[in-house]
Short mmCIF file of C-alpha atoms in Angstrom, two decimals:
data_model
loop_
_atom_site.label_atom_id
_atom_site.label_comp_id
_atom_site.label_asym_id
_atom_site.label_seq_id
_atom_site.Cartn_x
_atom_site.Cartn_y
_atom_site.Cartn_z
CA MET A 1 5.44 -24.20 5.68
CA ALA A 2 8.24 -22.61 3.75
CA THR A 3 10.87 -24.52 5.71
CA GLY A 4 12.61 -27.16 3.67
CA LEU A 5 11.31 -25.97 0.32
CA LEU A 6 14.81 -25.44 -0.97
CA PRO A 7 17.49 -28.10 -0.74
CA GLU A 8 19.93 -25.37 0.14
CA TYR A 9 19.76 -21.66 0.41
CA VAL A 10 20.41 -19.77 -2.78
CA MET A 11 22.96 -17.12 -1.95
CA PRO A 12 22.67 -13.94 -4.02
CA SER A 13 25.25 -14.02 -6.75
CA GLN A 14 26.27 -10.39 -6.32
CA SER A 15 27.13 -8.44 -3.23
CA LEU A 16 25.25 -5.24 -2.64
CA PRO A 17 27.53 -2.22 -3.00
CA ALA A 18 27.45 0.23 -0.15
CA PHE A 19 25.96 3.63 -0.84
CA HIS A 20 26.88 6.53 1.36
CA GLY A 21 24.37 9.31 1.48
CA PHE A 22 21.50 10.99 3.26
CA GLY A 23 17.91 10.72 2.16
CA LEU A 24 14.25 11.06 3.00
CA GLY A 25 11.24 8.81 2.82
CA LEU A 26 9.23 10.23 -0.06
CA ARG A 27 5.62 10.88 0.95
CA VAL A 28 2.61 12.21 -0.97
CA PRO A 29 2.63 15.81 0.35
CA HIS A 30 6.17 16.25 -0.96
CA TYR A 31 5.90 14.63 -4.40
CA ALA A 32 5.59 17.97 -6.15
CA ASP A 33 8.54 19.47 -4.24
CA PHE A 34 10.81 16.59 -5.21
CA ILE A 35 9.73 16.55 -8.84
CA ALA A 36 9.83 20.31 -9.41
CA THR A 37 13.19 21.07 -7.80
CA GLN A 38 16.34 19.17 -6.96
CA GLN A 39 16.17 18.74 -3.19
CA PRO A 40 19.35 18.42 -1.09
CA VAL A 41 19.16 14.65 -0.64
CA ASP A 42 21.32 11.84 -1.99
CA PHE A 43 18.44 9.39 -2.33
CA VAL A 44 14.79 8.90 -1.55
CA GLU A 45 13.07 5.83 -0.22
CA VAL A 46 9.58 4.97 -1.43
CA ILE A 47 7.06 2.44 -0.15
CA SER A 48 7.21 -0.26 -2.82
CA GLU A 49 3.55 -1.25 -2.59
CA ASN A 50 2.41 2.27 -3.45
CA PHE A 51 4.04 1.88 -6.84
CA MET A 52 3.37 -1.80 -7.56
CA VAL A 53 0.39 -0.80 -9.69
CA ASP A 54 -0.54 -1.39 -13.30
CA GLY A 55 -0.27 2.23 -14.41
CA GLY A 56 -1.56 5.73 -13.83
CA ARG A 57 -0.17 8.54 -11.75
CA PRO A 58 1.91 6.44 -9.31
CA LEU A 59 4.15 5.16 -12.10
CA ASP A 60 4.33 8.59 -13.69
CA ILE A 61 5.48 9.99 -10.35
CA ILE A 62 8.12 7.33 -9.73
CA ASP A 63 9.50 7.84 -13.25
CA ARG A 64 9.81 11.57 -12.70
CA VAL A 65 11.32 11.16 -9.25
CA ARG A 66 13.82 8.69 -10.65
CA GLU A 67 14.96 11.26 -13.19
CA ARG A 68 16.37 13.32 -10.32
CA TYR A 69 17.16 10.89 -7.48
CA ARG A 70 18.46 7.46 -6.63
CA VAL A 71 15.61 5.43 -5.16
CA ALA A 72 15.48 2.71 -2.51
CA LEU A 73 12.40 0.45 -2.57
CA HIS A 74 11.04 -0.25 0.91
CA GLY A 75 8.26 -2.80 1.26
CA VAL A 76 5.89 -3.71 4.06
CA SER A 77 4.07 -6.74 2.67
CA MET A 78 6.64 -9.37 1.74
CA ASN A 79 5.53 -11.42 4.75
CA LEU A 80 8.92 -13.10 4.97
CA GLY A 81 8.55 -14.52 8.47
CA SER A 82 5.26 -16.27 7.82
CA VAL A 83 4.76 -20.00 7.70
CA ASP A 84 2.88 -19.18 4.49
CA GLU A 85 5.06 -19.39 1.44
CA VAL A 86 6.16 -16.04 0.14
CA ASP A 87 3.74 -14.68 -2.48
CA ILE A 88 5.35 -15.16 -5.88
CA ASP A 89 2.90 -12.85 -7.66
CA TYR A 90 3.81 -10.13 -5.21
CA LEU A 91 7.49 -10.72 -5.90
CA ARG A 92 6.95 -10.58 -9.65
CA ARG A 93 5.21 -7.23 -9.32
CA LEU A 94 8.06 -5.99 -7.17
CA ARG A 95 10.59 -7.28 -9.68
CA ALA A 96 8.81 -5.38 -12.45
CA LEU A 97 8.96 -2.20 -10.37
CA ALA A 98 12.64 -2.79 -9.66
CA ARG A 99 13.34 -3.13 -13.38
CA ARG A 100 11.63 0.20 -13.92
CA VAL A 101 13.34 2.02 -11.05
CA ASP A 102 16.78 0.35 -10.88
CA PRO A 103 16.79 0.87 -7.10
CA LEU A 104 19.74 1.17 -4.79
CA TRP A 105 18.27 -1.88 -3.04
CA ILE A 106 15.01 -3.52 -2.05
CA SER A 107 14.19 -3.69 1.62
CA ASP A 108 11.47 -5.15 3.81
CA HIS A 109 11.18 -6.29 7.42
CA VAL A 110 12.17 -9.11 9.72
CA SER A 111 8.57 -9.83 10.56
CA TRP A 112 5.44 -11.46 9.23
CA THR A 113 2.20 -9.79 8.19
CA GLY A 114 -0.22 -12.69 8.06
CA VAL A 115 -0.91 -16.38 7.73
CA ASP A 116 -3.41 -18.54 5.86
CA GLY A 117 -3.92 -15.75 3.35
CA PHE A 118 -4.77 -13.20 6.03
CA ASN A 119 -2.80 -9.94 5.82
CA SER A 120 -2.82 -7.75 8.92
CA HIS A 121 -0.95 -4.97 7.11
CA ASP A 122 1.14 -4.69 10.23
CA LEU A 123 4.65 -5.89 11.05
CA LEU A 124 4.07 -8.75 13.46
CA PRO A 125 6.84 -10.08 15.71
CA LEU A 126 8.73 -13.34 15.37
CA PRO A 127 10.00 -15.51 18.19
CA TYR A 128 13.76 -15.72 17.97
CA THR A 129 13.90 -19.48 17.56
CA GLU A 130 15.64 -21.84 15.16
CA GLU A 131 12.27 -22.73 13.65
CA ALA A 132 11.43 -19.08 12.94
CA LEU A 133 14.91 -18.57 11.54
CA ASP A 134 14.51 -21.56 9.23
CA THR A 135 11.15 -20.27 8.02
CA LEU A 136 12.35 -16.71 7.52
CA ALA A 137 15.59 -17.77 5.84
CA ALA A 138 13.73 -20.03 3.41
CA ASN A 139 11.38 -17.23 2.41
CA VAL A 140 14.23 -14.73 2.11
CA ALA A 141 16.09 -17.15 -0.13
CA ILE A 142 13.05 -17.55 -2.39
CA ALA A 143 12.50 -13.78 -2.53
CA GLN A 144 16.14 -13.12 -3.34
CA ASP A 145 16.03 -15.75 -6.05
CA VAL A 146 12.92 -14.27 -7.69
CA LEU A 147 14.16 -10.70 -7.33
CA GLY A 148 17.66 -11.62 -8.47
CA ARG A 149 19.33 -9.62 -5.74
CA ALA A 150 20.13 -9.63 -2.05
CA LEU A 151 17.49 -8.09 0.21
CA VAL A 152 18.04 -5.49 2.88
CA LEU A 153 15.97 -6.33 5.97
CA GLU A 154 14.87 -4.05 8.79
CA ASN A 155 14.43 -4.69 12.48
CA PRO A 156 10.82 -3.90 13.45
CA SER A 157 9.54 -2.33 16.65
CA THR A 158 8.03 -5.01 18.87
CA TYR A 159 5.49 -4.82 21.66
CA LEU A 160 5.76 -8.27 23.13
CA ALA A 161 8.39 -10.97 23.51
CA PHE A 162 7.92 -14.71 23.23
CA ALA A 163 8.88 -17.07 26.00
CA ASP A 164 10.16 -19.49 23.34
CA SER A 165 12.84 -17.09 22.07
CA MET A 166 16.27 -18.69 22.35
CA MET A 167 18.47 -15.84 21.11
CA THR A 168 18.71 -12.08 21.04
CA GLU A 169 17.34 -10.10 18.14
CA ALA A 170 20.91 -9.24 17.07
CA ALA A 171 21.91 -12.92 17.11
CA PHE A 172 18.82 -13.77 15.09
CA LEU A 173 19.68 -11.12 12.48
CA SER A 174 23.30 -12.21 12.36
CA ALA A 175 22.29 -15.80 11.69
CA LEU A 176 19.87 -14.61 9.01
CA CYS A 177 22.60 -12.68 7.23
CA GLU A 178 24.92 -15.64 7.42
CA ARG A 179 22.40 -18.10 6.05
CA THR A 180 20.91 -15.99 3.28
CA GLY A 181 23.47 -13.35 2.35
CA CYS A 182 20.94 -10.62 3.04
CA TYR A 183 21.87 -7.18 4.34
CA LEU A 184 20.46 -5.08 7.16
CA LEU A 185 18.53 -1.86 7.53
CA LEU A 186 18.84 -0.65 11.10
CA ASP A 187 15.96 1.47 12.31
CA VAL A 188 17.44 3.26 15.31
CA ASN A 189 14.02 4.34 16.50
CA ASN A 190 12.80 0.75 16.37
CA ILE A 191 15.83 -0.35 18.38
CA TYR A 192 15.05 2.29 20.98
CA VAL A 193 11.32 1.46 21.07
CA SER A 194 11.81 -2.31 21.30
CA ALA A 195 14.59 -2.09 23.87
CA THR A 196 12.58 0.29 26.04
CA ASN A 197 9.45 -1.82 25.77
CA HIS A 198 11.32 -4.97 26.75
CA GLY A 199 13.45 -3.40 29.47
CA LEU A 200 16.71 -3.87 27.55
CA SER A 201 19.60 -1.55 26.90
CA PRO A 202 19.54 -0.17 23.35
CA ASP A 203 23.29 0.48 23.56
CA ASP A 204 24.01 -3.25 23.60
CA TRP A 205 21.88 -3.87 20.55
CA LEU A 206 24.68 -3.70 17.97
CA ASP A 207 26.85 -6.17 19.87
CA GLY A 208 27.44 -9.26 17.82
CA LEU A 209 25.80 -7.83 14.73
CA PRO A 210 27.72 -8.07 11.43
CA LEU A 211 28.00 -4.31 11.00
CA GLU A 212 29.54 -4.72 7.55
CA ARG A 213 26.11 -6.00 6.40
CA VAL A 214 24.35 -2.76 7.35
CA ARG A 215 23.37 -0.84 4.23
CA GLN A 216 20.90 1.68 5.60
CA VAL A 217 19.78 3.45 8.75
CA HIS A 218 16.30 4.78 9.49
CA LEU A 219 15.73 7.62 11.92
CA ALA A 220 12.20 8.30 13.07
CA GLY A 221 9.98 9.30 15.95
CA HIS A 222 7.60 7.44 18.20
CA SER A 223 4.89 8.16 20.72
CA GLN A 224 4.11 7.12 24.26
CA GLY A 225 1.23 4.66 24.34
CA ARG A 226 -0.77 3.60 27.37
CA ASP A 227 1.67 0.89 28.38
CA MET A 228 4.67 1.25 26.11
CA LEU A 229 6.34 3.19 23.32
CA ILE A 230 4.59 2.95 19.95
CA ASP A 231 6.46 3.14 16.67
CA THR A 232 4.16 5.72 15.12
CA HIS A 233 6.71 7.45 12.89
CA ASP A 234 4.56 10.54 13.24
CA ALA A 235 6.85 12.87 15.12
CA PRO A 236 10.32 14.39 14.83
CA VAL A 237 13.25 12.19 15.80
CA PRO A 238 13.37 12.56 19.61
CA ASP A 239 16.52 13.29 21.57
CA PRO A 240 17.02 9.74 22.92
CA VAL A 241 17.01 8.42 19.34
CA TRP A 242 19.43 11.12 18.19
CA GLN A 243 21.69 10.25 21.10
CA LEU A 244 21.54 6.55 20.28
CA TYR A 245 22.29 7.31 16.63
CA ALA A 246 25.27 9.41 17.67
CA ARG A 247 26.61 6.49 19.73
CA PHE A 248 26.00 4.03 16.87
CA ALA A 249 27.30 6.24 14.06
CA SER A 250 30.98 5.82 14.82
CA ARG A 251 30.57 2.02 14.83
CA LEU A 252 28.51 1.95 11.65
CA GLY A 253 30.80 4.25 9.65
CA HIS A 254 29.54 5.57 6.33
CA VAL A 255 26.09 4.15 5.71
CA ALA A 256 23.03 5.49 3.90
CA THR A 257 20.88 7.28 6.46
CA MET A 258 17.41 8.73 6.17
CA ILE A 259 14.56 10.32 8.06
CA GLU A 260 11.37 8.27 7.91
CA ARG A 261 8.09 10.02 8.64
CA ASP A 262 4.86 8.19 7.88
CA ASP A 263 2.17 10.35 9.46
CA HIS A 264 1.66 13.99 10.45
CA ILE A 265 3.93 14.84 7.56
CA PRO A 266 5.47 18.29 8.17
CA PRO A 267 6.64 20.79 5.55
CA LEU A 268 9.63 19.43 3.65
CA GLY A 269 11.94 22.00 5.21
CA GLU A 270 11.47 20.45 8.66
CA LEU A 271 12.51 17.03 7.42
CA LEU A 272 15.49 18.48 5.57
CA ALA A 273 16.55 20.18 8.79
CA GLU A 274 16.37 16.82 10.60
CA LEU A 275 18.40 15.27 7.82
CA GLN A 276 21.03 17.99 8.18
CA ARG A 277 21.28 17.12 11.87
CA ALA A 278 21.87 13.48 10.89
CA ARG A 279 24.62 14.56 8.51
CA GLU A 280 26.32 16.57 11.21
CA ILE A 281 26.14 13.75 13.73
CA ALA A 282 27.49 11.23 11.21
CA THR A 283 30.30 13.56 10.13
CA SER A 284 31.30 14.22 13.70
CA ALA A 285 31.17 10.53 14.61
CA THR A 286 33.21 9.51 11.59
CA ARG A 287 35.80 12.16 12.38
CA ARG A 288 36.05 10.89 15.97
CA ALA A 289 36.36 7.31 14.80
CA ALA A 290 39.17 8.29 12.43
CA MET B 1 3.92 -24.14 20.51
CA ASN B 2 5.32 -24.46 17.00
CA LEU B 3 5.54 -21.45 14.68
CA ASP B 4 2.55 -22.51 12.61
CA GLU B 5 0.29 -22.66 15.67
CA LEU B 6 1.79 -19.50 17.15
CA GLN B 7 1.09 -17.47 14.02
CA ARG B 8 -2.46 -18.75 13.67
CA ARG B 9 -3.27 -17.92 17.29
CA PHE B 10 -1.50 -14.56 17.06
CA ALA B 11 -3.38 -13.61 13.88
CA ALA B 12 -6.71 -14.57 15.47
CA SER B 13 -5.86 -12.43 18.50
CA VAL B 14 -4.94 -9.48 16.27
CA CYS B 15 -8.31 -9.78 14.51
CA GLY B 16 -10.09 -10.07 17.83
CA THR B 17 -11.58 -13.48 17.06
CA ARG B 18 -9.57 -15.09 19.85
CA GLU B 19 -8.58 -14.03 23.36
CA PRO B 20 -4.85 -13.16 23.57
CA GLY B 21 -4.37 -15.72 26.36
CA ASP B 22 -1.14 -17.12 24.92
CA PHE B 23 0.47 -13.72 24.55
CA ASP B 24 1.25 -10.67 26.62
CA THR B 25 -2.01 -8.77 26.89
CA ARG B 26 -0.49 -5.28 26.81
CA GLY B 27 1.56 -6.02 23.73
CA MET B 28 -1.28 -7.76 21.96
CA ARG B 29 -3.48 -4.73 22.63
CA VAL B 30 -1.03 -2.59 20.64
CA TYR B 31 -1.07 -4.98 17.68
CA ALA B 32 -4.87 -5.26 17.75
CA ASN B 33 -5.23 -1.46 17.94
CA ASN B 34 -2.74 -0.96 15.10
CA TYR B 35 -4.64 -3.46 12.98
CA ARG B 36 -8.07 -1.93 13.49
CA GLY B 37 -6.80 1.64 13.35
CA GLN B 38 -5.04 1.16 10.06
CA LEU B 39 -8.01 -0.51 8.40
CA VAL B 40 -10.48 2.13 9.60
CA THR B 41 -8.10 4.85 8.39
CA THR B 42 -7.87 3.14 5.01
CA LEU B 43 -11.66 3.02 4.69
CA ARG B 44 -11.82 6.71 5.63
CA ASP B 45 -9.19 7.63 3.06
CA ILE B 46 -10.75 5.65 0.22
CA HIS B 47 -14.34 6.66 1.02
CA ALA B 48 -13.76 10.31 1.84
CA LYS B 49 -17.02 11.62 0.32
CA THR B 50 -19.07 8.88 1.97
CA ARG B 51 -17.53 9.89 5.27
CA LEU B 52 -18.45 13.53 4.70
CA TRP B 53 -22.00 12.46 3.85
CA LEU B 54 -22.49 10.17 6.83
CA GLY B 55 -20.49 12.19 9.34
CA ASP B 56 -17.36 10.95 11.12
CA GLU B 57 -19.10 9.14 13.96
CA THR B 58 -21.59 7.20 11.85
CA PHE B 59 -18.95 6.41 9.24
CA ASP B 60 -16.59 5.03 11.86
CA ILE B 61 -19.32 2.82 13.33
CA GLN B 62 -19.88 1.31 9.88
CA ALA B 63 -16.13 1.05 9.26
CA GLU B 64 -15.64 -0.81 12.54
CA ARG B 65 -18.45 -3.19 11.60
CA TYR B 66 -16.76 -3.79 8.27
CA VAL B 67 -13.41 -4.49 9.94
CA ASP B 68 -15.14 -6.98 12.26
CA ALA B 69 -16.59 -8.82 9.28
CA HIS B 70 -13.79 -8.56 6.72
CA ALA B 71 -10.20 -9.58 7.35
CA PRO B 72 -7.89 -8.28 4.62
CA SER B 73 -6.17 -10.76 2.36
CA SER B 74 -4.52 -8.80 -0.44
CA TRP B 75 -0.88 -7.73 -0.31
CA THR B 76 -2.09 -4.19 -0.97
CA ILE B 77 -4.20 -2.36 1.54
CA ASP B 78 -5.65 -0.41 -1.38
CA ALA B 79 -7.78 -3.49 -2.11
CA TYR B 80 -9.42 -3.31 1.31
CA GLY B 81 -13.01 -2.14 1.33
CA HIS B 82 -14.17 -3.77 -1.89
CA ALA B 83 -17.31 -5.01 -0.14
CA PHE B 84 -17.89 -1.85 1.90
CA PRO B 85 -20.60 -0.52 -0.48
CA ASP B 86 -22.45 -3.83 -0.23
CA MET B 87 -22.36 -3.70 3.56
CA LEU B 88 -23.66 -0.13 3.49
CA GLU B 89 -26.42 -1.16 1.10
CA ALA B 90 -27.56 -3.75 3.62
CA ALA B 91 -27.22 -1.26 6.48
CA TYR B 92 -29.18 1.49 4.70
CA PRO B 93 -31.71 -0.28 2.45
CA LYS B 94 -33.88 2.84 2.17
CA ASP B 95 -30.94 5.17 1.51
CA PRO B 96 -29.25 3.97 -1.68
CA ASP B 97 -27.25 7.19 -1.85
CA VAL B 98 -24.97 5.92 0.92
CA SER B 99 -23.81 2.72 -0.77
CA GLU B 100 -23.74 4.42 -4.18
CA LEU B 101 -21.46 7.18 -2.86
CA ALA B 102 -19.22 4.50 -1.37
CA TRP B 103 -19.11 2.65 -4.69
CA LEU B 104 -18.15 5.83 -6.53
CA ASP B 105 -15.44 6.63 -3.96
CA GLY B 106 -14.06 3.11 -4.29
CA ALA B 107 -14.19 2.98 -8.08
CA LEU B 108 -12.34 6.29 -8.45
CA HIS B 109 -9.70 4.98 -6.07
CA GLN B 110 -9.33 1.72 -8.00
CA VAL B 111 -8.86 3.32 -11.41
CA PHE B 112 -6.15 5.65 -10.05
CA GLY B 113 -3.48 2.96 -10.44
CA GLY B 114 -5.16 0.94 -13.18
CA ALA B 115 -3.45 -0.11 -16.39
CA ASP B 116 -2.53 2.59 -18.88
CA ALA B 117 -4.23 2.56 -22.28
CA GLN B 118 -4.37 4.82 -25.30
CA ALA B 119 -7.99 5.42 -26.25
CA ILE B 120 -8.93 5.81 -29.91
CA ASP B 121 -10.34 8.98 -31.40
CA ALA B 122 -13.14 9.40 -33.92
CA THR B 123 -10.83 8.80 -36.89
CA ALA B 124 -10.48 5.17 -35.78
CA LEU B 125 -14.23 4.53 -36.08
CA VAL B 126 -13.90 2.77 -39.41
CA ALA B 127 -15.35 -0.66 -40.16
CA ASP B 128 -16.62 -2.62 -43.15
CA ASP B 129 -19.30 -4.47 -41.25
CA TRP B 130 -20.59 -2.37 -38.35
CA GLU B 131 -23.22 -4.95 -37.45
CA ARG B 132 -20.51 -7.35 -36.29
CA ILE B 133 -18.20 -4.83 -34.63
CA GLU B 134 -17.44 -5.32 -30.96
CA PHE B 135 -16.02 -2.65 -28.67
CA VAL B 136 -12.89 -3.07 -26.59
CA PHE B 137 -12.84 -0.61 -23.72
CA VAL B 138 -9.87 0.86 -21.88
CA PRO B 139 -9.21 -1.43 -18.91
CA SER B 140 -10.23 1.07 -16.24
CA VAL B 141 -13.88 1.30 -17.34
CA ARG B 142 -16.47 0.17 -14.79
CA PHE B 143 -20.04 1.17 -14.07
CA ARG B 144 -22.86 0.82 -11.58
CA ARG B 145 -26.56 1.36 -11.85
CA MET B 146 -27.81 4.06 -9.53
CA ARG B 147 -31.13 4.46 -7.74
CA SER B 148 -30.23 7.81 -6.20
CA ASN B 149 -28.69 11.17 -7.05
CA ALA B 150 -25.41 10.06 -5.46
CA VAL B 151 -23.39 11.44 -8.38
CA ALA B 152 -24.74 14.96 -7.80
CA ILE B 153 -24.09 14.59 -4.07
CA TRP B 154 -20.51 13.43 -4.71
CA LYS B 155 -19.85 16.39 -7.02
CA ALA B 156 -21.18 18.87 -4.49
CA LEU B 157 -19.08 17.35 -1.72
CA ALA B 158 -16.00 17.47 -3.94
CA GLU B 159 -16.65 21.12 -4.78
CA GLU B 160 -17.40 21.90 -1.13
CA THR B 161 -20.82 23.30 -2.00
CA MET B 162 -24.12 22.46 -0.34
CA PRO B 163 -25.02 18.95 -1.49
CA PRO B 164 -28.57 18.32 -2.68
CA ALA B 165 -30.91 16.28 -0.52
CA SER B 166 -30.83 12.64 -1.46
CA VAL B 167 -33.65 11.59 -3.72
CA GLU B 168 -34.55 8.34 -5.36
CA LEU B 169 -34.42 8.66 -9.14
CA LYS B 170 -37.69 8.22 -11.02
CA ALA B 171 -35.87 6.17 -13.63
CA MET B 172 -32.82 4.22 -12.58
CA GLY B 173 -29.64 5.60 -14.13
CA GLY B 174 -26.01 4.86 -13.60
CA VAL B 175 -22.47 6.12 -13.43
CA ARG B 176 -19.41 5.06 -15.35
CA VAL B 177 -15.90 5.49 -14.05
CA TRP B 178 -12.67 5.34 -16.04
CA ARG B 179 -9.30 6.99 -16.27
CA ARG B 180 -8.30 9.40 -18.99
CA GLY B 181 -4.57 9.90 -19.06
CA LEU B 182 -3.65 10.10 -15.41
CA SER B 183 -6.98 11.48 -14.19
CA PRO B 184 -9.88 9.37 -12.90
CA GLN B 185 -13.17 10.40 -14.51
CA PHE B 186 -16.84 9.71 -13.96
CA ALA B 187 -20.06 10.52 -15.76
CA SER B 188 -23.73 9.96 -15.12
CA MET B 189 -25.61 7.71 -17.52
CA GLU B 190 -29.24 7.34 -18.37
CA ALA B 191 -30.72 3.88 -18.16
CA HIS B 192 -30.37 3.09 -21.87
CA GLU B 193 -26.64 3.88 -21.82
CA CYS B 194 -26.23 1.64 -18.77
CA ASP B 195 -27.88 -1.21 -20.65
CA CYS B 196 -25.76 -0.60 -23.75
CA LEU B 197 -22.51 -0.35 -21.79
CA ASP B 198 -23.40 -3.48 -19.85
CA LEU B 199 -24.01 -5.29 -23.12
CA ALA B 200 -20.91 -3.91 -24.83
CA LEU B 201 -18.64 -4.83 -21.93
CA THR B 202 -19.78 -8.42 -22.20
CA GLY B 203 -18.82 -8.55 -25.88
CA ALA B 204 -22.05 -7.74 -27.66
CA THR B 205 -21.81 -6.52 -31.25
CA PHE B 206 -22.80 -3.08 -32.44
CA GLY B 207 -25.76 -4.75 -34.15
CA GLU B 208 -26.98 -6.17 -30.85
CA ILE B 209 -26.52 -2.80 -29.16
CA CYS B 210 -28.59 -1.16 -31.92
CA GLN B 211 -31.35 -3.71 -31.38
CA LEU B 212 -31.41 -2.74 -27.73
CA LEU B 213 -31.55 0.95 -28.62
CA GLY B 214 -34.42 0.16 -30.97
CA ARG B 215 -36.38 -1.33 -28.08
CA TRP B 216 -35.68 1.76 -25.97
CA HIS B 217 -36.30 4.49 -28.54
CA GLY B 218 -38.05 2.90 -31.51
CA PRO B 219 -36.51 1.77 -34.82
CA GLY B 220 -36.56 5.23 -36.30
CA SER B 221 -34.23 6.68 -33.69
CA VAL B 222 -31.62 3.94 -33.61
CA ALA B 223 -29.09 5.60 -35.89
CA ALA B 224 -29.19 8.91 -34.06
CA GLU B 225 -29.06 7.31 -30.62
CA ALA B 226 -26.24 4.97 -31.59
CA GLY B 227 -24.29 7.88 -33.03
CA THR B 228 -24.76 9.89 -29.85
CA LEU B 229 -23.62 6.97 -27.74
CA LEU B 230 -20.54 6.29 -29.85
CA ARG B 231 -19.55 9.95 -29.89
CA ALA B 232 -19.80 10.04 -26.10
CA TRP B 233 -17.75 6.89 -25.62
CA VAL B 234 -15.05 7.98 -28.06
CA GLY B 235 -15.07 11.58 -26.91
CA ASP B 236 -14.67 10.56 -23.29
CA GLY B 237 -11.78 8.22 -24.10
CA LEU B 238 -13.54 4.96 -23.23
CA LEU B 239 -12.74 2.93 -26.33
CA LEU B 240 -9.45 1.15 -26.85
CA ARG B 241 -10.26 -0.32 -30.27
CA LEU B 242 -12.90 -1.90 -32.46
CA ARG B 243 -12.89 -5.65 -32.94
CA GLN B 244 -14.51 -7.61 -35.74
CA GLY B 245 -16.92 -10.04 -34.06
#
């Protein structure tokens, strides 16, 4: 178990500056578009693991993308919530990529992907307990120490809840930020999906959260599964998620926001149009808040 | 239930090796479906030509069998499927083309993100004592012996032309895969090149490789055959440097 490995948590020595802008998740069908022409985005987010390679075209692509855009590194395999210790070799590879890219930040998820060396390659849910918090916080502290920077961590979509949970997801994230100095990536779609699946109100989700720790927002789509909503990220941002974002935007203020599409990737123009809608909502919300 | 036990039981339920009794069945079904779906999709993506050759339905049956038998362990999903050709070889013992296509698909995928290296050109083929020279290959080089015409089938599938019928080769050959610049490459090999490459990759000297060529072609042809081989390896960008053994 990772719990208790460190005598005390190592707080990141530097705070993570806020970055205000609008971006897209960079996906294979759009590599050429982003490299050939300056697209109207303030940053792109890439899946870290796709570029944690020894060489070849992936590194050539990230170098060329970086010439034009600020880049956020978004991982899916850090396995921070696992009772397994965080994989140091993985972190070293990620650190090497970060040195190459000089990212805005490095993000991953408040979840676990496997145990005993097994990797499900999925974002598995944690019970919101003190024990899970201890385990997660210890792994986050190790990761931040190896990477030399504070992490930005995202709320996942969840499809079941644990009877052992003693706190809300927001309280769990707040405690994590407090203990480790990490920051937050709020996926509004994931909030909507999880809240709907668990019969909760998504509007209450931000309550009690340290909003000043939020560094990024994801906007995405989902699909209706047999029994519940599934975080497929394969469709346009649906109206309920836009509406939730509009309600959150005035509370979040200026925060980096992006459209995340992982499957059924449409022509770039469609994603840019969605991003423009996000800009307009954020501008309107900020104006109202002022 | 402590976290350690919870995660072990949860992981077993995701893999399908344990009933989800401790957890909400509807939710666990989503996680189990996500797990299987993603791994099958990965196998499809990596082994695209094998899938074309087998057909979607047959490929998916084999992919599901593989997922049942192989839980992923690497941090990168790109590593999944390393034993898929072996499983196909056992499933189709009389059809070596199937597993050989899968190997070629997998090898081309692996070299895509392999380490960069600057291959030497012919001007670097200078040595005082050729007998004791060893060859250092660019790190992406790998090869497999082939019993079938899988290479010709793969090419036809890639070019979207009618693939040839699978046939068993009269003399076993092979295929080598490497990356030149940013582009994965492959080339068919005759049996003697397979043997020489196998030997060279394990650190044999040029002298030992020439002895092998002598057994294949006779002493009188060694110089010509060795020259042809070296020209091919250098011309294709396989050699990183010469090393004095």
